[in-house]
Coordinates of C-alpha atoms (C1' of nucleotides) in Angstrom, one line a residue:
Chain X
M4 CA 75.5 55.7 -64.7
K5 CA 76.3 54.7 -61.4
K6 CA 74.2 55.9 -58.7
T7 CA 75.2 56.8 -55.3
G8 CA 72.1 57.3 -53.6
P9 CA 68.9 55.8 -54.6
E10 CA 68.0 54.6 -57.7
A11 CA 71.2 52.5 -57.4
K12 CA 70.8 49.2 -57.8
L13 CA 71.5 46.4 -55.2
L14 CA 71.8 42.7 -55.7
V15 CA 70.4 40.9 -52.7
V16 CA 71.6 37.2 -51.7
D17 CA 70.5 35.2 -48.9
D18 CA 68.9 31.6 -48.8
E19 CA 66.3 32.4 -46.1
P20 CA 63.0 33.9 -47.5
N21 CA 62.2 35.7 -44.7
I22 CA 65.8 37.8 -44.8
R23 CA 65.8 38.2 -48.2
E24 CA 61.9 39.4 -48.5
L25 CA 62.7 41.8 -45.4
L26 CA 66.1 43.3 -47.0
S27 CA 64.4 43.5 -50.5
T28 CA 61.3 45.3 -49.5
S29 CA 63.0 47.8 -47.2
L30 CA 65.5 48.5 -49.8
R31 CA 63.3 49.0 -52.4
F32 CA 61.3 51.7 -49.8
A33 CA 64.2 53.3 -49.7
G34 CA 64.2 53.7 -53.1
F35 CA 66.8 51.4 -54.4
D36 CA 66.3 49.0 -57.4
V37 CA 66.4 45.6 -55.9
V38 CA 67.0 42.4 -57.6
A39 CA 67.0 39.6 -55.6
A40 CA 69.3 35.6 -55.1
A41 CA 68.6 32.7 -52.9
N42 CA 72.1 31.1 -53.8
G43 CA 75.7 31.2 -54.8
R44 CA 74.6 30.5 -58.4
D45 CA 71.9 32.7 -59.2
A46 CA 73.8 35.4 -57.8
L47 CA 76.4 34.9 -60.7
A48 CA 74.3 34.6 -63.1
A49 CA 72.0 37.9 -61.9
A50 CA 75.2 40.1 -61.6
E51 CA 75.5 39.8 -65.1
T52 CA 72.4 40.0 -66.4
H53 CA 71.7 43.4 -63.7
N54 CA 75.0 44.9 -63.5
P55 CA 74.3 45.8 -60.1
D56 CA 76.0 48.7 -58.1
L57 CA 76.3 46.9 -54.9
A58 CA 75.9 44.0 -53.4
V59 CA 74.0 42.5 -50.2
L60 CA 75.5 39.1 -49.8
D61 CA 74.7 36.8 -46.6
V62 CA 78.1 34.9 -46.6
M63 CA 76.9 31.1 -45.6
L64 CA 75.0 30.2 -48.7
P65 CA 73.8 27.3 -49.7
D66 CA 76.2 26.0 -52.6
M67 CA 79.1 28.6 -52.0
D68 CA 80.4 31.0 -49.5
G69 CA 80.0 34.6 -50.1
F70 CA 83.6 35.2 -50.2
T71 CA 84.4 32.8 -53.3
V72 CA 80.9 34.4 -54.7
T73 CA 82.8 38.0 -54.3
R74 CA 86.1 36.2 -56.1
R75 CA 84.2 34.9 -59.0
L76 CA 82.7 38.2 -59.7
R77 CA 85.7 40.0 -59.6
A78 CA 87.9 37.6 -61.6
A79 CA 85.0 38.1 -64.0
G80 CA 85.5 42.0 -64.2
R81 CA 82.8 43.0 -61.8
H82 CA 84.3 45.2 -59.4
F83 CA 81.1 46.5 -57.7
P84 CA 81.5 47.0 -53.9
V85 CA 79.8 44.1 -51.1
V86 CA 78.2 44.5 -47.9
F87 CA 78.5 41.3 -45.9
L88 CA 76.2 39.6 -44.0
T89 CA 77.2 37.3 -41.2
A90 CA 75.9 36.1 -38.2
R91 CA 77.0 37.3 -35.0
D92 CA 79.0 34.6 -33.5
D93 CA 81.2 34.4 -36.8
T94 CA 82.3 37.9 -36.7
D95 CA 82.6 38.5 -33.5
D96 CA 86.2 38.5 -33.5
K97 CA 87.6 36.6 -35.7
V98 CA 86.6 36.8 -39.6
T99 CA 88.4 39.2 -41.2
G100 CA 89.3 40.5 -44.5
L101 CA 85.6 41.5 -44.7
T102 CA 86.4 45.6 -45.3
V103 CA 88.8 45.4 -47.2
G104 CA 88.4 47.7 -50.1
G105 CA 85.0 49.8 -50.0
D106 CA 83.3 46.9 -48.7
D107 CA 81.5 46.7 -45.5
Y108 CA 79.7 43.9 -43.4
V109 CA 76.7 43.7 -40.7
T110 CA 76.3 40.9 -38.5
K111 CA 72.7 39.0 -38.3
P112 CA 70.5 39.9 -36.8
F113 CA 70.6 43.4 -37.7
S114 CA 68.4 46.5 -37.8
L115 CA 66.9 47.5 -41.1
D116 CA 68.0 51.1 -41.0
E117 CA 71.3 49.7 -40.2
V118 CA 72.0 47.9 -43.2
V119 CA 70.3 50.8 -45.3
A120 CA 72.7 53.3 -43.6
R121 CA 76.0 51.2 -44.0
I122 CA 74.8 50.5 -47.8
R123 CA 74.6 54.6 -48.1
A124 CA 77.8 54.9 -46.9
V125 CA 79.6 52.4 -48.8
L126 CA 78.3 53.6 -52.5
R127 CA 79.5 56.8 -51.0
R128 CA 82.6 55.8 -50.4
T129 CA 83.2 54.2 -53.4
H130 CA 81.9 57.0 -56.2
P131 CA 82.5 60.0 -54.1
L132 CA 81.7 62.1 -57.6
E133 CA 78.2 62.6 -56.3
D134 CA 77.7 65.4 -53.9
D135 CA 75.4 63.0 -51.5
D136 CA 76.5 64.3 -48.0
A137 CA 77.2 62.2 -45.1
V138 CA 75.2 64.7 -43.0
I139 CA 71.9 64.6 -42.0
R140 CA 70.2 68.0 -41.3
V141 CA 66.5 69.3 -39.3
D142 CA 67.3 72.9 -38.4
D143 CA 70.2 73.2 -36.3
L144 CA 70.4 69.7 -35.9
E145 CA 73.0 67.6 -38.1
L146 CA 73.8 63.8 -38.0
D147 CA 77.5 63.1 -39.6
D148 CA 76.8 59.2 -40.1
D149 CA 80.6 58.9 -41.5
A150 CA 82.1 60.4 -37.7
H151 CA 78.8 59.0 -36.0
E152 CA 78.7 62.5 -34.8
V153 CA 75.5 64.7 -33.7
R154 CA 75.4 68.2 -33.0
R155 CA 72.8 70.8 -32.2
G156 CA 73.9 74.9 -32.8
G157 CA 77.3 73.5 -33.7
E158 CA 77.8 72.2 -29.8
V159 CA 78.3 68.3 -30.2
I160 CA 76.1 65.7 -28.2
D161 CA 77.1 62.2 -27.7
L162 CA 74.7 59.5 -27.9
S163 CA 74.3 56.0 -27.2
P164 CA 74.3 53.7 -30.3
T165 CA 70.6 53.4 -29.9
E166 CA 70.1 56.4 -29.5
F167 CA 72.1 57.6 -32.4
K168 CA 69.9 55.1 -34.8
L169 CA 66.7 56.1 -33.4
L170 CA 67.4 59.9 -34.0
R171 CA 68.6 58.8 -37.8
Y172 CA 65.6 57.2 -38.1
L173 CA 63.4 60.2 -37.3
M174 CA 65.9 62.5 -39.2
M175 CA 65.3 60.7 -42.1
N176 CA 61.6 60.8 -42.1
P177 CA 61.3 64.6 -41.1
N178 CA 57.3 65.9 -40.8
R179 CA 55.8 62.1 -41.0
V180 CA 54.4 60.5 -38.0
L181 CA 56.5 57.2 -37.0
S182 CA 54.3 55.2 -35.2
K183 CA 56.2 52.9 -32.1
A184 CA 55.7 49.5 -34.4
Q185 CA 57.4 51.4 -37.0
I186 CA 60.5 52.7 -35.3
L187 CA 60.6 49.7 -33.6
D188 CA 60.7 47.6 -37.2
H189 CA 63.3 50.0 -38.2
V190 CA 65.5 50.9 -35.4
W191 CA 65.6 47.7 -33.5
E192 CA 67.1 44.4 -34.6
Y193 CA 64.4 42.4 -36.4
D194 CA 64.5 39.6 -33.7
F195 CA 63.5 41.8 -30.6
N196 CA 60.6 41.1 -29.3
G197 CA 60.5 43.4 -26.1
D198 CA 57.7 45.6 -25.9
A199 CA 56.9 49.0 -27.9
S200 CA 57.2 51.0 -24.8
I201 CA 61.2 51.0 -24.7
V202 CA 60.6 53.3 -27.7
E203 CA 59.3 55.2 -25.1
S204 CA 62.0 55.4 -23.2
Y205 CA 64.3 56.1 -25.8
I206 CA 62.5 58.8 -27.0
S207 CA 62.6 60.2 -23.1
Y208 CA 66.6 59.7 -23.0
L209 CA 67.2 61.6 -26.8
R210 CA 64.4 64.3 -25.4
R211 CA 66.5 64.7 -22.5
K212 CA 69.8 65.4 -24.7
I213 CA 68.4 67.4 -28.0
D214 CA 65.3 69.1 -26.4
R215 CA 66.7 70.3 -23.6
N216 CA 66.3 73.8 -23.8
P217 CA 62.5 74.6 -22.3
N218 CA 62.2 77.9 -24.4
A219 CA 62.8 76.4 -27.8
V220 CA 60.5 74.5 -29.8
A221 CA 60.6 71.2 -29.4
L222 CA 62.1 69.1 -32.4
I223 CA 60.7 65.5 -30.9
Q224 CA 56.7 66.0 -31.3
T225 CA 54.4 63.5 -30.0
K226 CA 51.4 62.5 -31.6
R227 CA 49.2 60.8 -28.7
G228 CA 47.8 57.3 -30.0
V229 CA 49.9 57.9 -33.2
G230 CA 53.5 58.2 -32.8
Y231 CA 56.3 60.5 -32.7
L232 CA 57.5 63.1 -35.3
L233 CA 60.1 65.1 -35.5
R234 CA 59.6 69.0 -36.8
T235 CA 61.3 70.9 -38.6
A236 CA 60.8 74.9 -37.9
D237 CA 59.5 76.2 -41.1
K238 CA 57.1 73.1 -40.7
R239 CA 55.5 74.8 -37.8
Chain V
M26 CA 90.2 57.0 -47.9
K27 CA 92.6 59.8 -49.3
K28 CA 93.2 58.9 -52.8
T29 CA 96.4 60.3 -53.7
G30 CA 98.3 60.4 -57.2
P31 CA 96.6 61.1 -60.7
E32 CA 95.3 57.7 -60.6
A33 CA 98.7 55.4 -61.6
K34 CA 98.1 52.5 -63.5
L35 CA 99.1 49.7 -61.6
L36 CA 100.3 45.7 -62.4
V37 CA 99.4 43.1 -60.0
V38 CA 101.1 40.1 -60.7
D39 CA 100.6 36.9 -58.0
D40 CA 99.4 33.3 -58.7
E41 CA 97.7 32.7 -56.1
P42 CA 94.3 34.0 -56.5
N43 CA 93.3 35.3 -53.3
I44 CA 96.3 37.5 -52.5
R45 CA 95.6 38.7 -56.1
E46 CA 91.9 39.7 -55.4
L47 CA 92.8 41.3 -52.1
L48 CA 95.6 43.4 -53.5
S49 CA 93.8 44.2 -56.5
T50 CA 90.5 45.4 -55.0
S51 CA 92.1 47.8 -52.0
L52 CA 95.0 48.9 -54.8
R53 CA 91.6 50.3 -56.9
F54 CA 90.0 51.2 -54.0
A55 CA 93.0 53.3 -53.1
G56 CA 92.2 55.1 -56.4
F57 CA 94.8 52.8 -58.6
D58 CA 93.7 52.0 -62.5
V59 CA 94.6 48.0 -61.8
V60 CA 95.6 45.2 -64.1
A61 CA 96.0 41.8 -62.7
A62 CA 98.0 38.9 -64.3
A63 CA 98.5 35.3 -62.8
N64 CA 101.8 34.4 -64.2
G65 CA 104.9 35.9 -65.3
R66 CA 104.1 35.3 -69.7
D67 CA 100.9 37.0 -68.8
A68 CA 102.1 39.9 -66.8
L69 CA 104.5 40.4 -70.1
A70 CA 101.5 40.5 -72.2
A71 CA 100.1 42.5 -69.9
A72 CA 103.1 45.3 -69.4
E73 CA 102.8 45.5 -73.6
T74 CA 99.3 46.2 -73.5
H75 CA 98.9 48.4 -70.7
N76 CA 102.2 50.4 -70.2
P77 CA 101.7 50.6 -66.3
D78 CA 103.9 52.9 -64.1
L79 CA 104.7 50.5 -61.8
A80 CA 103.9 46.6 -61.0
V81 CA 103.8 44.8 -57.8
L82 CA 105.3 41.6 -58.8
D83 CA 105.3 38.3 -56.7
V84 CA 109.1 36.9 -57.0
M85 CA 107.3 33.2 -56.7
L86 CA 105.4 32.9 -59.9
P87 CA 104.8 29.2 -61.3
D88 CA 106.6 29.7 -64.7
M89 CA 109.6 32.3 -64.4
D90 CA 110.3 34.2 -61.2
G91 CA 110.2 38.0 -60.4
F92 CA 113.5 38.4 -61.5
T93 CA 113.3 37.3 -64.6
V94 CA 110.2 38.9 -65.6
T95 CA 111.9 42.1 -64.6
R96 CA 114.7 41.5 -66.7
R97 CA 112.3 40.6 -69.6
L98 CA 110.5 43.8 -69.0
R99 CA 113.3 45.9 -68.9
A100 CA 115.0 44.2 -71.8
A101 CA 112.1 44.8 -73.6
G102 CA 112.3 48.9 -73.0
R103 CA 110.1 49.0 -69.8
H104 CA 111.4 51.2 -66.9
F105 CA 108.8 51.2 -64.7
P106 CA 109.5 50.5 -60.6
V107 CA 108.5 47.4 -59.6
V108 CA 107.8 46.6 -55.4
F109 CA 108.4 42.9 -55.5
L110 CA 106.4 40.7 -53.3
T111 CA 108.0 38.1 -51.0
A112 CA 108.2 35.1 -48.6
R113 CA 109.3 36.6 -45.0
D114 CA 111.5 33.0 -44.5
D115 CA 113.5 34.3 -48.1
T116 CA 116.7 35.1 -46.9
D117 CA 118.5 37.7 -47.1
D118 CA 120.6 37.0 -50.1
K119 CA 117.6 36.3 -52.0
V120 CA 116.1 39.5 -51.1
T121 CA 119.3 41.8 -51.9
G122 CA 119.2 43.8 -55.4
L123 CA 115.1 43.9 -54.9
T124 CA 115.9 47.7 -54.0
V125 CA 118.2 48.8 -56.7
G126 CA 117.3 51.9 -58.7
G127 CA 113.8 52.9 -57.9
D128 CA 112.5 49.6 -56.6
D129 CA 111.3 47.9 -53.2
Y130 CA 110.0 45.1 -51.7
V131 CA 107.0 44.0 -49.1
T132 CA 107.4 40.4 -47.1
K133 CA 104.3 38.4 -46.8
P134 CA 102.1 38.3 -45.4
F135 CA 101.8 41.5 -45.7
S136 CA 99.4 44.6 -43.8
L137 CA 97.2 46.1 -46.8
D138 CA 98.2 49.6 -45.8
E139 CA 101.6 49.0 -45.8
V140 CA 101.7 47.9 -49.6
V141 CA 99.6 51.0 -50.4
A142 CA 101.9 53.5 -48.7
R143 CA 105.5 51.5 -49.9
I144 CA 103.9 52.0 -53.3
R145 CA 103.2 55.6 -53.1
A146 CA 106.4 56.1 -51.4
V147 CA 107.9 54.3 -54.6
L148 CA 105.8 56.5 -57.1
R149 CA 107.1 59.9 -55.2
R150 CA 110.5 58.9 -55.7
T151 CA 110.3 58.1 -59.3
H152 CA 108.0 60.8 -60.5
P153 CA 108.9 63.6 -58.0
L154 CA 107.2 66.0 -60.4
E155 CA 104.0 65.2 -58.1
D156 CA 103.0 67.8 -55.2
D157 CA 102.1 64.8 -53.3
D158 CA 103.6 65.1 -49.8
A159 CA 104.8 62.3 -48.0
V160 CA 103.8 64.2 -44.8
I161 CA 100.1 63.7 -43.4
R162 CA 99.0 66.3 -41.3
V163 CA 96.2 66.1 -38.5
D164 CA 96.3 69.4 -36.3
D165 CA 99.7 69.9 -34.8
L166 CA 100.4 65.9 -35.6
E167 CA 102.6 65.4 -38.4
L168 CA 103.6 61.7 -40.0
D169 CA 106.4 61.8 -42.3
D170 CA 106.0 58.5 -44.1
D171 CA 109.8 58.8 -46.2
A172 CA 111.4 59.5 -42.5
H173 CA 109.4 57.5 -41.0
E174 CA 108.8 60.0 -37.8
V175 CA 106.0 61.3 -36.0
R176 CA 105.9 64.9 -34.5
R177 CA 103.1 66.9 -31.9
G178 CA 103.6 70.0 -32.0
G179 CA 107.3 70.1 -33.6
E180 CA 108.3 67.2 -31.0
V181 CA 109.4 63.6 -32.4
I182 CA 107.2 60.8 -30.7
D183 CA 109.0 57.3 -31.1
L184 CA 106.4 55.1 -32.3
S185 CA 106.8 50.9 -32.8
P186 CA 106.3 49.6 -35.9
T187 CA 102.9 48.5 -35.3
E188 CA 102.0 51.7 -33.8
F189 CA 103.2 53.6 -36.2
K190 CA 100.9 51.8 -39.2
L191 CA 98.1 52.3 -36.8
L192 CA 98.4 56.1 -36.5
R193 CA 98.8 56.2 -39.9
Y194 CA 96.0 54.6 -40.8
L195 CA 93.7 57.0 -38.4
M196 CA 95.3 60.1 -40.1
M197 CA 94.4 59.1 -43.5
N198 CA 91.0 58.6 -42.6
P199 CA 90.7 61.5 -40.1
N200 CA 86.8 62.2 -38.9
R201 CA 85.5 59.2 -39.5
V202 CA 84.9 56.3 -37.0
L203 CA 87.0 53.4 -38.2
S204 CA 85.6 49.6 -36.7
K205 CA 88.1 47.6 -35.0
A206 CA 87.9 45.2 -37.6
Q207 CA 88.0 47.5 -40.3
I208 CA 91.6 48.6 -38.4
L209 CA 92.6 45.0 -38.5
D210 CA 92.2 44.3 -41.7
H211 CA 93.9 47.6 -42.8
V212 CA 96.6 47.5 -40.6
W213 CA 97.8 44.2 -39.5
E214 CA 99.3 41.4 -41.8
Y215 CA 96.1 39.5 -43.9
D216 CA 97.3 36.8 -42.1
F217 CA 96.4 37.7 -38.6
N218 CA 93.8 35.5 -36.9
G219 CA 93.5 36.9 -33.7
D220 CA 91.4 38.9 -32.0
A221 CA 90.2 42.5 -32.3
S222 CA 91.0 43.5 -29.0
I223 CA 94.3 43.9 -29.5
V224 CA 93.3 46.9 -31.9
E225 CA 91.7 48.0 -28.2
S226 CA 95.8 47.7 -26.8
Y227 CA 97.8 49.7 -29.4
I228 CA 94.9 52.1 -29.4
S229 CA 95.7 52.5 -25.6
Y230 CA 99.5 52.3 -26.5
L231 CA 99.1 55.5 -28.8
R232 CA 97.1 57.1 -26.8
R233 CA 100.0 57.0 -23.7
K234 CA 102.0 58.5 -26.6
I235 CA 100.4 61.4 -28.5
D236 CA 97.5 62.2 -26.0
R237 CA 99.5 62.4 -23.2
N238 CA 98.2 65.9 -22.5
P239 CA 94.7 65.5 -20.0
N240 CA 93.7 68.7 -20.6
A241 CA 94.1 69.1 -24.7
V242 CA 90.7 67.8 -26.5
A243 CA 91.9 64.3 -27.3
L244 CA 92.7 63.5 -31.2
I245 CA 92.1 59.6 -30.3
Q246 CA 88.4 59.1 -29.3
T247 CA 86.3 56.3 -28.8
K248 CA 83.1 55.5 -30.7
R249 CA 81.5 52.8 -28.3
G250 CA 80.2 50.0 -30.0
V251 CA 81.2 51.5 -33.3
G252 CA 85.1 52.2 -33.2
Y253 CA 87.6 54.9 -33.6
L254 CA 88.3 58.1 -34.5
L255 CA 90.9 60.3 -35.1
R256 CA 89.4 64.4 -34.4
T257 CA 90.8 67.8 -36.4
A258 CA 90.0 70.8 -34.1
D259 CA 88.2 72.5 -36.6
K260 CA 85.5 69.5 -36.3
R261 CA 84.6 69.9 -33.0
Chain Q
dC3 C1' 34.4 65.7 -13.2
dA4 C1' 36.2 60.8 -12.7
dA5 C1' 37.8 56.6 -14.7
dG6 C1' 41.0 54.8 -17.9
dG7 C1' 44.5 54.9 -21.1
dG8 C1' 48.9 56.3 -22.8
dG9 C1' 52.9 58.2 -22.6
dC10 C1' 56.9 60.1 -19.9
dT11 C1' 60.2 59.4 -16.6
dT12 C1' 63.3 57.4 -13.7
dA13 C1' 65.6 53.3 -11.3
dC14 C1' 67.7 49.6 -11.7
dA15 C1' 69.9 44.7 -12.5
dG16 C1' 72.2 42.7 -16.0
dC17 C1' 75.7 42.7 -18.9
dA18 C1' 79.0 44.0 -22.9
dG19 C1' 82.3 47.0 -24.4
dG20 C1' 86.4 49.5 -23.7
dC21 C1' 90.9 50.2 -20.7
dG22 C1' 95.2 49.3 -19.2
dT23 C1' 98.5 46.2 -17.1
dA24 C1' 101.2 42.3 -16.5
dC25 C1' 103.5 39.0 -19.0
dA26 C1' 105.7 35.1 -21.6
dG27 C1' 107.4 34.2 -26.4
dC28 C1' 110.5 36.0 -30.0
dG29 C1' 113.9 38.2 -32.9
dA30 C1' 117.2 41.6 -33.3
dA31 C1' 120.8 44.0 -31.5
dT32 C1' 125.2 43.9 -28.6
Chain G
dA22 C1' 124.8 34.6 -23.6
dT23 C1' 122.4 38.5 -22.8
dT24 C1' 119.5 42.2 -23.0
dC25 C1' 116.0 44.7 -25.1
dG26 C1' 111.8 46.1 -27.6
dC27 C1' 107.9 44.5 -29.8
dT28 C1' 103.9 41.5 -30.3
dG29 C1' 99.8 39.4 -29.1
dT30 C1' 97.0 37.7 -25.7
dA31 C1' 95.0 37.1 -20.9
dC32 C1' 92.8 39.7 -17.5
dG33 C1' 90.6 42.2 -13.8
dC34 C1' 88.3 46.5 -13.5
dC35 C1' 85.0 49.9 -15.0
dT36 C1' 82.1 52.3 -17.3
dG37 C1' 77.8 53.4 -19.6
dC38 C1' 74.2 50.9 -22.1
dT39 C1' 70.4 48.2 -22.6
dG40 C1' 65.8 46.4 -21.4
dT41 C1' 62.3 46.2 -18.3
dA42 C1' 59.1 47.9 -14.6
dA43 C1' 57.0 51.1 -12.0
dG44 C1' 54.8 55.2 -10.7
dC45 C1' 53.5 59.3 -11.8
dC46 C1' 51.1 62.7 -15.1
dC47 C1' 48.3 64.2 -18.3
dC48 C1' 45.2 63.8 -22.3
dT49 C1' 40.3 62.1 -23.5
dT50 C1' 36.1 60.4 -23.4
dG51 C1' 31.9 59.4 -21.2

DNA sequence: CAAGGGGCTTACAGCAGGCGTACAGCGAAT
DNA sequence: ATTCGCTGTACGCCTGCTGTAAGCCCCTTG
């Protein structure tokens, strides 16, 4: 009935059409069943109709704020968790109470992959029945999302936040070429308007840390003119 | 979050919707089965219907005070323990009598984690059958909630109340990154309106007391840009 | 083989996050 | 009244992260 991984049903609520579409599309692609709403009123109605497993909820809505929506949902007996979206200068230090219970929040502008990861983490926490692990494995590489830790052959590797997100994106898509544009879109914040060459730099940083053994087969491979891919041992 | 106890059933009674929801959500997430009521009359009815194992009861209710509710409950043969919620400025004499029997009280504004801990403590006392221990262990670190005492390698460490709550929260969530916002929401009182940087200060205080050995692997680790985590030895 | 383009790596400036200490206010204990 | 410990804020220092730029290498193609 309640599903944690893909196929869970999500309610996405944001009044900005761009953000709403961006989120709906990526979440759908990530395997979720998505229902969208543009304001609090519609959100409440949609929650009644579709009974989602989780809501992604902008705290600044035209008709009522996200907290009010949440309170009304809960009062109506809907106890699914919420991932709030907040403006960065809102939350940076002040706004509290967003992480009570199984809830969490993400600041705008966000990275799409980060939102997906946070949603998965919340679903994992609130429905611990499923043996859906927080650890992604590719060969002897392990990425633990809960502990925010990466290990290669059991040895801990220290990564910066951006390196971590990049590696997670690669590991979520093993043996598949990812273009620099794709990587930018998924790993960097959606308003980033720098050069795609930054991906090259970060791939380089990652290689230095996880592919440091020159004798072993490299995990991160370049497909010239196309993109990068993370290769598993059995697919070589 | 560690879920303890076999899903005891709680009755939460408070007339302020925000507090009621805050408590219900947290307690539900902590693994309890929660029923909520907004006033004394509904509370009595809910107690009849649901037969809870414990009640969290605001002493200031619109229709009758918490003592009256308790008296009527007991008169009706309901002998489950009660955790009272009282305003901080209530005089001591008003508070006396709240801890007789297995009962306890918490002053508003409270820290969410503190309420959960107190509820668990009361349940532990009244249902000693459960092999639910008051001691949390992480490596050679022990935190005894009943004795309010912390030991590292058997040696007692003196902590201030805030330090204790912070450490307890960390120890309840080992090997999981906790953001400063999460820590604020769980450890500090719900109306705390200050800066999240206070968490940094208290982490610093804690380190000075429990991670004083510079040669050993630090228990408290910083995940820059993400949060903090308490690391166990086997997960290194 | 030469030229061009794509990719790799490193350097670096600017900046944000985190650390630790100092301190003032406050309430409890003496 | 005085002392004491605890809390929350402020602040200066430092570390390490980020994004850009630049030079080099290598692959591809004519």
